[in-house]
Tab-separated table of C-alpha atoms in Angstrom:
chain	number	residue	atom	x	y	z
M	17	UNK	CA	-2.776	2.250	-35.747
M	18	UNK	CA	-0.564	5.139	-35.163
M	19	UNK	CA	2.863	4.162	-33.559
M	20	UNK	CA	5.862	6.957	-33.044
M	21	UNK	CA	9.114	6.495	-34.172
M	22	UNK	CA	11.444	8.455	-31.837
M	23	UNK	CA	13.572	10.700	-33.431
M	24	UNK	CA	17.302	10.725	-31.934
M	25	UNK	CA	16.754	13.854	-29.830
M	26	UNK	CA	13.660	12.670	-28.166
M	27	UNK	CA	15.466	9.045	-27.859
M	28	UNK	CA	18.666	10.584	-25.938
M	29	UNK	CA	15.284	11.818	-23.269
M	30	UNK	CA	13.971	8.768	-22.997
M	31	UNK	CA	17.291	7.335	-22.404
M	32	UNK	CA	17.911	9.632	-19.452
M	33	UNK	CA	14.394	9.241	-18.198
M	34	UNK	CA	14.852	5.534	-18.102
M	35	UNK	CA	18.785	5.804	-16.357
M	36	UNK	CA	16.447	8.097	-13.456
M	37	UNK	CA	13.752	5.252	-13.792
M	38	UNK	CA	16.047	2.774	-12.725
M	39	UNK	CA	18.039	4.454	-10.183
M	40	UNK	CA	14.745	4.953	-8.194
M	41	UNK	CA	14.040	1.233	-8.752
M	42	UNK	CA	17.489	0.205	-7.185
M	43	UNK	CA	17.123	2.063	-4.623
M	44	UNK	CA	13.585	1.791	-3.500
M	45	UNK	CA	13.900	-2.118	-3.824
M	46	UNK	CA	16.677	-1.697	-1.028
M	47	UNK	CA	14.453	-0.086	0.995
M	48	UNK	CA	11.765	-2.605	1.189
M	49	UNK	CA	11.418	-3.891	4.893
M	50	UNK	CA	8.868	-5.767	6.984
M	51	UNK	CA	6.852	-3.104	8.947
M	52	UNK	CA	6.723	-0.614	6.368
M	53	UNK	CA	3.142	0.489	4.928
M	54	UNK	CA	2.643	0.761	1.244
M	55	UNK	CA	2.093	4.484	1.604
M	56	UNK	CA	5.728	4.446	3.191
M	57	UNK	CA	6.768	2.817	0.137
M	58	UNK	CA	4.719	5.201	-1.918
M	59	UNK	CA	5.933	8.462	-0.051
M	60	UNK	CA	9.851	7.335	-0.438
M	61	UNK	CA	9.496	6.382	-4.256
M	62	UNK	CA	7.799	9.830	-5.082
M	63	UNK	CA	10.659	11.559	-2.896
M	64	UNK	CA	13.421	9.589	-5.236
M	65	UNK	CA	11.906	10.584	-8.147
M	66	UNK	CA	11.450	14.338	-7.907
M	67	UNK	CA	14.886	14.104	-6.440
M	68	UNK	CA	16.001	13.592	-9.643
M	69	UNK	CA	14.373	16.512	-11.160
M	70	UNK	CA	11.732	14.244	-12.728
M	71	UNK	CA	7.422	13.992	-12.125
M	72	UNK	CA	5.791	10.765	-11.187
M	73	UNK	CA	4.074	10.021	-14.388
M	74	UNK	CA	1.057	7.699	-12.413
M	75	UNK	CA	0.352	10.665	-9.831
M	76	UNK	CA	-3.247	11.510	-10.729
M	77	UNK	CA	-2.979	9.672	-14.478
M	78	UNK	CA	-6.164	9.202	-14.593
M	79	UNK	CA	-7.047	9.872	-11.316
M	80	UNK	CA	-4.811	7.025	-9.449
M	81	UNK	CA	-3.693	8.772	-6.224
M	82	UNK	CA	-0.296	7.944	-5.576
M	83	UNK	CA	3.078	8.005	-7.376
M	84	UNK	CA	3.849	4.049	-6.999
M	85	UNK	CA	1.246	1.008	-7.758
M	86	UNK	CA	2.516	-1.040	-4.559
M	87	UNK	CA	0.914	-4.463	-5.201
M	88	UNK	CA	1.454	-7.055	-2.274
M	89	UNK	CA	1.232	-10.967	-2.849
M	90	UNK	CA	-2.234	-11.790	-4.838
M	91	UNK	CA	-2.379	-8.144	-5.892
M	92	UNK	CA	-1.288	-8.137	-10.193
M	93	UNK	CA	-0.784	-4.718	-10.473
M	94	UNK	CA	-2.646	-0.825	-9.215
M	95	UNK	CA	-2.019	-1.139	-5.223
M	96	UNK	CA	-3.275	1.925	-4.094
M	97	UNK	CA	-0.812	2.681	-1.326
M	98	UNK	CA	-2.067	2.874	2.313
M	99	UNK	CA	-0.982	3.522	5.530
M	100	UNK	CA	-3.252	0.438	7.322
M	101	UNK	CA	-1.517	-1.827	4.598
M	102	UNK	CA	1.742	-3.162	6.476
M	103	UNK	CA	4.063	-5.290	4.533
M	104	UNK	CA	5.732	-8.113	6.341
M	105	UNK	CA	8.189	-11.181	6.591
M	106	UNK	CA	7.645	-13.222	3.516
M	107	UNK	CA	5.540	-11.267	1.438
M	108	UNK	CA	6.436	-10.368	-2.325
M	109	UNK	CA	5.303	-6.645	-3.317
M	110	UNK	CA	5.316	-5.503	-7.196
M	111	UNK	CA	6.499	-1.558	-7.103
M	112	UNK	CA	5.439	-0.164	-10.789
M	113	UNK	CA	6.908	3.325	-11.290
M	114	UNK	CA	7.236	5.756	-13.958
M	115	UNK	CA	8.519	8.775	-14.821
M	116	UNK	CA	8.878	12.093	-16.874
M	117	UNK	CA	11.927	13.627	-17.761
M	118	UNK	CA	11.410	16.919	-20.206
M	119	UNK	CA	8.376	15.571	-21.082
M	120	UNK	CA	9.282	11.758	-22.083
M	121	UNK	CA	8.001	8.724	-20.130
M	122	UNK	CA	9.909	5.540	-18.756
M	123	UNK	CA	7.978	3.182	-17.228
M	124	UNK	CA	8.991	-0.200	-15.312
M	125	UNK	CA	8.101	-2.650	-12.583
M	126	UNK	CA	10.003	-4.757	-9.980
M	127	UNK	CA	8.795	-7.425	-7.797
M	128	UNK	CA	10.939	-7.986	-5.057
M	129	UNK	CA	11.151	-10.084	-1.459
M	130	UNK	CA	10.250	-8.596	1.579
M	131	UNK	CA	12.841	-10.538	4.091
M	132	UNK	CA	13.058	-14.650	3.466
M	133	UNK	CA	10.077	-15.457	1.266
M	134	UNK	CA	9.049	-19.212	-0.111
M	135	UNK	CA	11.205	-21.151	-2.694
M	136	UNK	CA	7.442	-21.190	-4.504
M	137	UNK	CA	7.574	-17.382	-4.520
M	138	UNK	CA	11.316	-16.544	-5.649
M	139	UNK	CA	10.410	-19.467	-8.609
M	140	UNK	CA	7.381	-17.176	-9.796
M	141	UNK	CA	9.235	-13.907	-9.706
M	142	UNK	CA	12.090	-15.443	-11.460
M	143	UNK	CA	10.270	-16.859	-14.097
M	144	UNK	CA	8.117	-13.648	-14.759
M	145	UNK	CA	11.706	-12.127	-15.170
M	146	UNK	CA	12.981	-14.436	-17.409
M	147	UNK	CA	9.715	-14.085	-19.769
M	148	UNK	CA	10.365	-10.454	-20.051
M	149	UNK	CA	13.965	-11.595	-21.759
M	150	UNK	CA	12.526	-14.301	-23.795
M	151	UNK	CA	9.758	-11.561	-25.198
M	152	UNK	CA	12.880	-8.807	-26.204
M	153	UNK	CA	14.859	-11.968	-27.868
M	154	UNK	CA	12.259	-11.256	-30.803
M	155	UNK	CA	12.053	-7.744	-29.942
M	156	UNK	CA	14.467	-6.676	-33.081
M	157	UNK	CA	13.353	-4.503	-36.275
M	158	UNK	CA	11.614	-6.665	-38.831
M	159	UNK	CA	10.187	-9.031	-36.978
M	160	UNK	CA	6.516	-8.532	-35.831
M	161	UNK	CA	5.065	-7.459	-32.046
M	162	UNK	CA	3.519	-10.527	-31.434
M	163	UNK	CA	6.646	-12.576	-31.284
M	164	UNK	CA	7.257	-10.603	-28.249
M	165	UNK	CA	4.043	-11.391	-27.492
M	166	UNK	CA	4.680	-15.807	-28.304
M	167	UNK	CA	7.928	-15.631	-26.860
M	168	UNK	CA	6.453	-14.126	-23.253
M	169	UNK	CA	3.262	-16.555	-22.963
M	170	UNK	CA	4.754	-19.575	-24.006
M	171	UNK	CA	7.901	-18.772	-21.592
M	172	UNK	CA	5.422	-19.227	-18.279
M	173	UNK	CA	3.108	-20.979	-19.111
M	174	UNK	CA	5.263	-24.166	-20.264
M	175	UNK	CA	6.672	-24.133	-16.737
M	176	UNK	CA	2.888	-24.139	-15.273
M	177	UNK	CA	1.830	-20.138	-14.956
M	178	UNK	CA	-1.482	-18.380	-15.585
M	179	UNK	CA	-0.031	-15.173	-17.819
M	180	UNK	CA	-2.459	-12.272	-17.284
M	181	UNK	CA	-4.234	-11.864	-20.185
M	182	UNK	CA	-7.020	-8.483	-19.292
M	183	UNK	CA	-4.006	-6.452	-18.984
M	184	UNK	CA	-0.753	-5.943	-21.628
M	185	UNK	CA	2.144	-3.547	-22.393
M	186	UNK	CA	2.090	-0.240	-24.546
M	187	UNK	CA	3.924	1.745	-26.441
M	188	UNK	CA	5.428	4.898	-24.585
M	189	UNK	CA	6.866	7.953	-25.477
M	190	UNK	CA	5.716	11.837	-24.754
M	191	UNK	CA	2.673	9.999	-23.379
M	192	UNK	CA	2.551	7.144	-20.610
M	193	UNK	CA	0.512	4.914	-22.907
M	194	UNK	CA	0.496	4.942	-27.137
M	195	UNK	CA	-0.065	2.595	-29.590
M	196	UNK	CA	0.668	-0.150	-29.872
M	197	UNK	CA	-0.467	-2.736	-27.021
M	198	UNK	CA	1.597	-5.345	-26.438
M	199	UNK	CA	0.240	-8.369	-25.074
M	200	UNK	CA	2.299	-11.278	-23.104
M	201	UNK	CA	0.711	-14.335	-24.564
M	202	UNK	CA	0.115	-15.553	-28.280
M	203	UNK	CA	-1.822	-14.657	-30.686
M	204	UNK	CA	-4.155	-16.662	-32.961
M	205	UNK	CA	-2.874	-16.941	-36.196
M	206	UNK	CA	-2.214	-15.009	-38.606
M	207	UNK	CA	-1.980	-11.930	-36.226
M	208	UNK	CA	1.490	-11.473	-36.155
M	209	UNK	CA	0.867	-7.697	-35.190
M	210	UNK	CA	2.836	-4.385	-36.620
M	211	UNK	CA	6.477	-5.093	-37.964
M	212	UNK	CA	9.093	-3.538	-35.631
M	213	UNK	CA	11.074	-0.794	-36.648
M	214	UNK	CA	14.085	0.993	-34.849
M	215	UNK	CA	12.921	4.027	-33.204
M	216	UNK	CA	9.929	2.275	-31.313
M	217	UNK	CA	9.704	2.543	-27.889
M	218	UNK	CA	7.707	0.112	-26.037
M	219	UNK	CA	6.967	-0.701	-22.280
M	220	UNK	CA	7.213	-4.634	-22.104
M	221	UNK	CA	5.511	-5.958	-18.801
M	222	UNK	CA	5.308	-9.533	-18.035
M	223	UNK	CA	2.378	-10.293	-15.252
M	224	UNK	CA	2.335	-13.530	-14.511
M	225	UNK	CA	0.627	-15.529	-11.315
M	226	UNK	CA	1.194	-18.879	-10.010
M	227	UNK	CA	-1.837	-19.976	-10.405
M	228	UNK	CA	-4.900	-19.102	-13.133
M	229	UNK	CA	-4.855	-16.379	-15.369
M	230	UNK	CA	-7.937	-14.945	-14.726
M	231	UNK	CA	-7.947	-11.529	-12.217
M	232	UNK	CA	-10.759	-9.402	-10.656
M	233	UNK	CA	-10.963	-5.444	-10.274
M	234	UNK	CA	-11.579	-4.413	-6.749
M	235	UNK	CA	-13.989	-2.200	-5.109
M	236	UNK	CA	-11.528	0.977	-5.517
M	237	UNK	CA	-11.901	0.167	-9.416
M	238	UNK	CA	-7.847	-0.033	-9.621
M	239	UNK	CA	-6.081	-2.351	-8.366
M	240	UNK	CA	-6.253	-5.861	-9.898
M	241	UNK	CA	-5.868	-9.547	-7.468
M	242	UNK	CA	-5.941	-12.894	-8.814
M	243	UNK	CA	-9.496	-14.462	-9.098
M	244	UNK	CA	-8.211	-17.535	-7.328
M	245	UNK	CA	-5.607	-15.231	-4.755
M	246	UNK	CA	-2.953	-17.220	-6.070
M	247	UNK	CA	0.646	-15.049	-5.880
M	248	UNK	CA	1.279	-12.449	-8.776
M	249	UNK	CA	4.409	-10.978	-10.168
M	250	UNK	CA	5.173	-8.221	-12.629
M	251	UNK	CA	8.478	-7.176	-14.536
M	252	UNK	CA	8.710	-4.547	-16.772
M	253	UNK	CA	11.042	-2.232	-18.651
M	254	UNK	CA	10.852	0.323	-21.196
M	255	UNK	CA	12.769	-0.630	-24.603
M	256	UNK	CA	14.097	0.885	-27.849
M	257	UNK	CA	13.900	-1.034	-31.033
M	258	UNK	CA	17.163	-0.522	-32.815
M	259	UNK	CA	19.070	-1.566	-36.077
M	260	UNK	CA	20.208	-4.791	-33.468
M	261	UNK	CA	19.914	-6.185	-30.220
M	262	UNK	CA	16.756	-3.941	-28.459
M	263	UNK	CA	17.975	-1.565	-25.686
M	264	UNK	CA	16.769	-1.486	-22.224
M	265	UNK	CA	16.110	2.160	-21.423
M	266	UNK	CA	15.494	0.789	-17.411
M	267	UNK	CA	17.724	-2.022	-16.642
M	268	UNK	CA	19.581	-1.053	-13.155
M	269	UNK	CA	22.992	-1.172	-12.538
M	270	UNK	CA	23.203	-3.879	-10.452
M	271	UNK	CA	20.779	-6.459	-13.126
M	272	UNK	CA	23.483	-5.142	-15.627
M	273	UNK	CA	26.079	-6.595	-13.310
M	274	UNK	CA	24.134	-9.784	-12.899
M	275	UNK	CA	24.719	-10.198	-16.534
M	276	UNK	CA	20.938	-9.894	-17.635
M	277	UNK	CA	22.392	-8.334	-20.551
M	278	UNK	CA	23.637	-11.840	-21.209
M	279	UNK	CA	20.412	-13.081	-21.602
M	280	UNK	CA	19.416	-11.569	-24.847
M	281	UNK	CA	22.273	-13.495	-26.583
């Protein structure tokens, strides 16, 4: 397995890729609104993005058509955006975006309300958020990928989630995806995985439903629903394994002001 260590040049781009990153997710998760088709959504997210003097790293990666995966309720993640797809008043809709700034990648994922949704969907997408922090409390040099990996898993599933296991993280860097995967649910021992070491950057993604694990591909051979159509949520960020605490390259301003920093204390 060949994983990159960033050197501190091509660290300070993935640092400003990930500042654009989350700018675009702030303000596109503003934005949301009953009435709006995904293709909207789609359309306004590309329009942030190259506002910023950056390229949507999913337009045409590998031949997905749009610059946001706009997944609504049972949908896990790859929504192919559409103009006959209308979100409305209580639905939950996962926006994964990603960028490229000088040639470095930051990629990261949102789920967020449309209007008043159910106390049974603000409970999943909290606790898909608050696996993602649990995962980067082991995410520290010296310790081994798979804690992340523990930490995530056991995080939902205690509290009675189905964590997606046909899909996982990735490493990230001058490409979208590199070594190493990183799953969100434990590992059979003694796979602990690689040992972390500062200068790896990894995109950490959390997709958990509220019901079973288990998720189907459908007919447009992207985007990915719950076998039993049971609600999904994702939450990801791109992160840099330092000498310390990890650093979130995406974290917005306003989850900084939430005190999500907080969390990995």
């Amino acid at each position: 397995m060949s994983v990159t260590i960033k050197s501190d040049s091509e660290i300070e781009l993935m640092r400003e890729a990930g500042r654009i990153l989350a700018l675009v997710h702030q303000n596109l998760g503003k934005e949301i609104k009953p009435g709006m088709s995904t293709l909207d959504i789609d359309r306004l997210g590309e329009e942030m993005i190259r506002s910023y003097g950056c390229i949507p790293s999913f337009l045409n990666y590998c031949g997905y058509p749009a610059s946001i995966c706009v997944s609504v309720n049972e949908e896990v993640v790859h929504g192919i955006p559409s103009k006959d797809r209308i979100i409305k008043e209580g639905d939950i809709v996962s926006l994964d975006a990603g960028v490229i700034y000088n040639g470095y990648h930051s990629d990261a994922a949102r789920t967020v309300a449309v209007g008043e949704i159910s106390k049974e969907a603000q409970a999943l997408i909290d606790v898909t958020r608050m696996s993602f922090f649990e995962g980067i409390k082991k995410a520290k040099a010296g310790n081994h990928l798979y804690d992340i990996s523990a930490a995530i898993g056991d995080y939902a599933t205690a509290r009675g989630y189905g964590v997606v296991y046909d899909l996982v993280g990735h490493g990230i860097g001058a490409n979208l995806h590199e070594e190493p995967e990183v799953p969100n649910f434990r590992q059979r021992w003694p796979h602990k995985g690689i040992k972390l070491r500062p200068g790896m950057t990894l995109a950490v993604e959390p997709m958990i439903n509220a019901g079973a694990p288990e998720v189907l591909w459908t007919d447009d051979e992207w985007t990915v629903i719950t076998e039993d159509r049971s609600l999904s949520a994702h939450y990801e960020n791109t992160i840099l394994i330092t000498e310390g605490e990890p650093e979130i390259l995406s974290l917005t301003e306003d989850e900084k002001a939430a005190g999500y920093l907080d969390l990995l204390r």
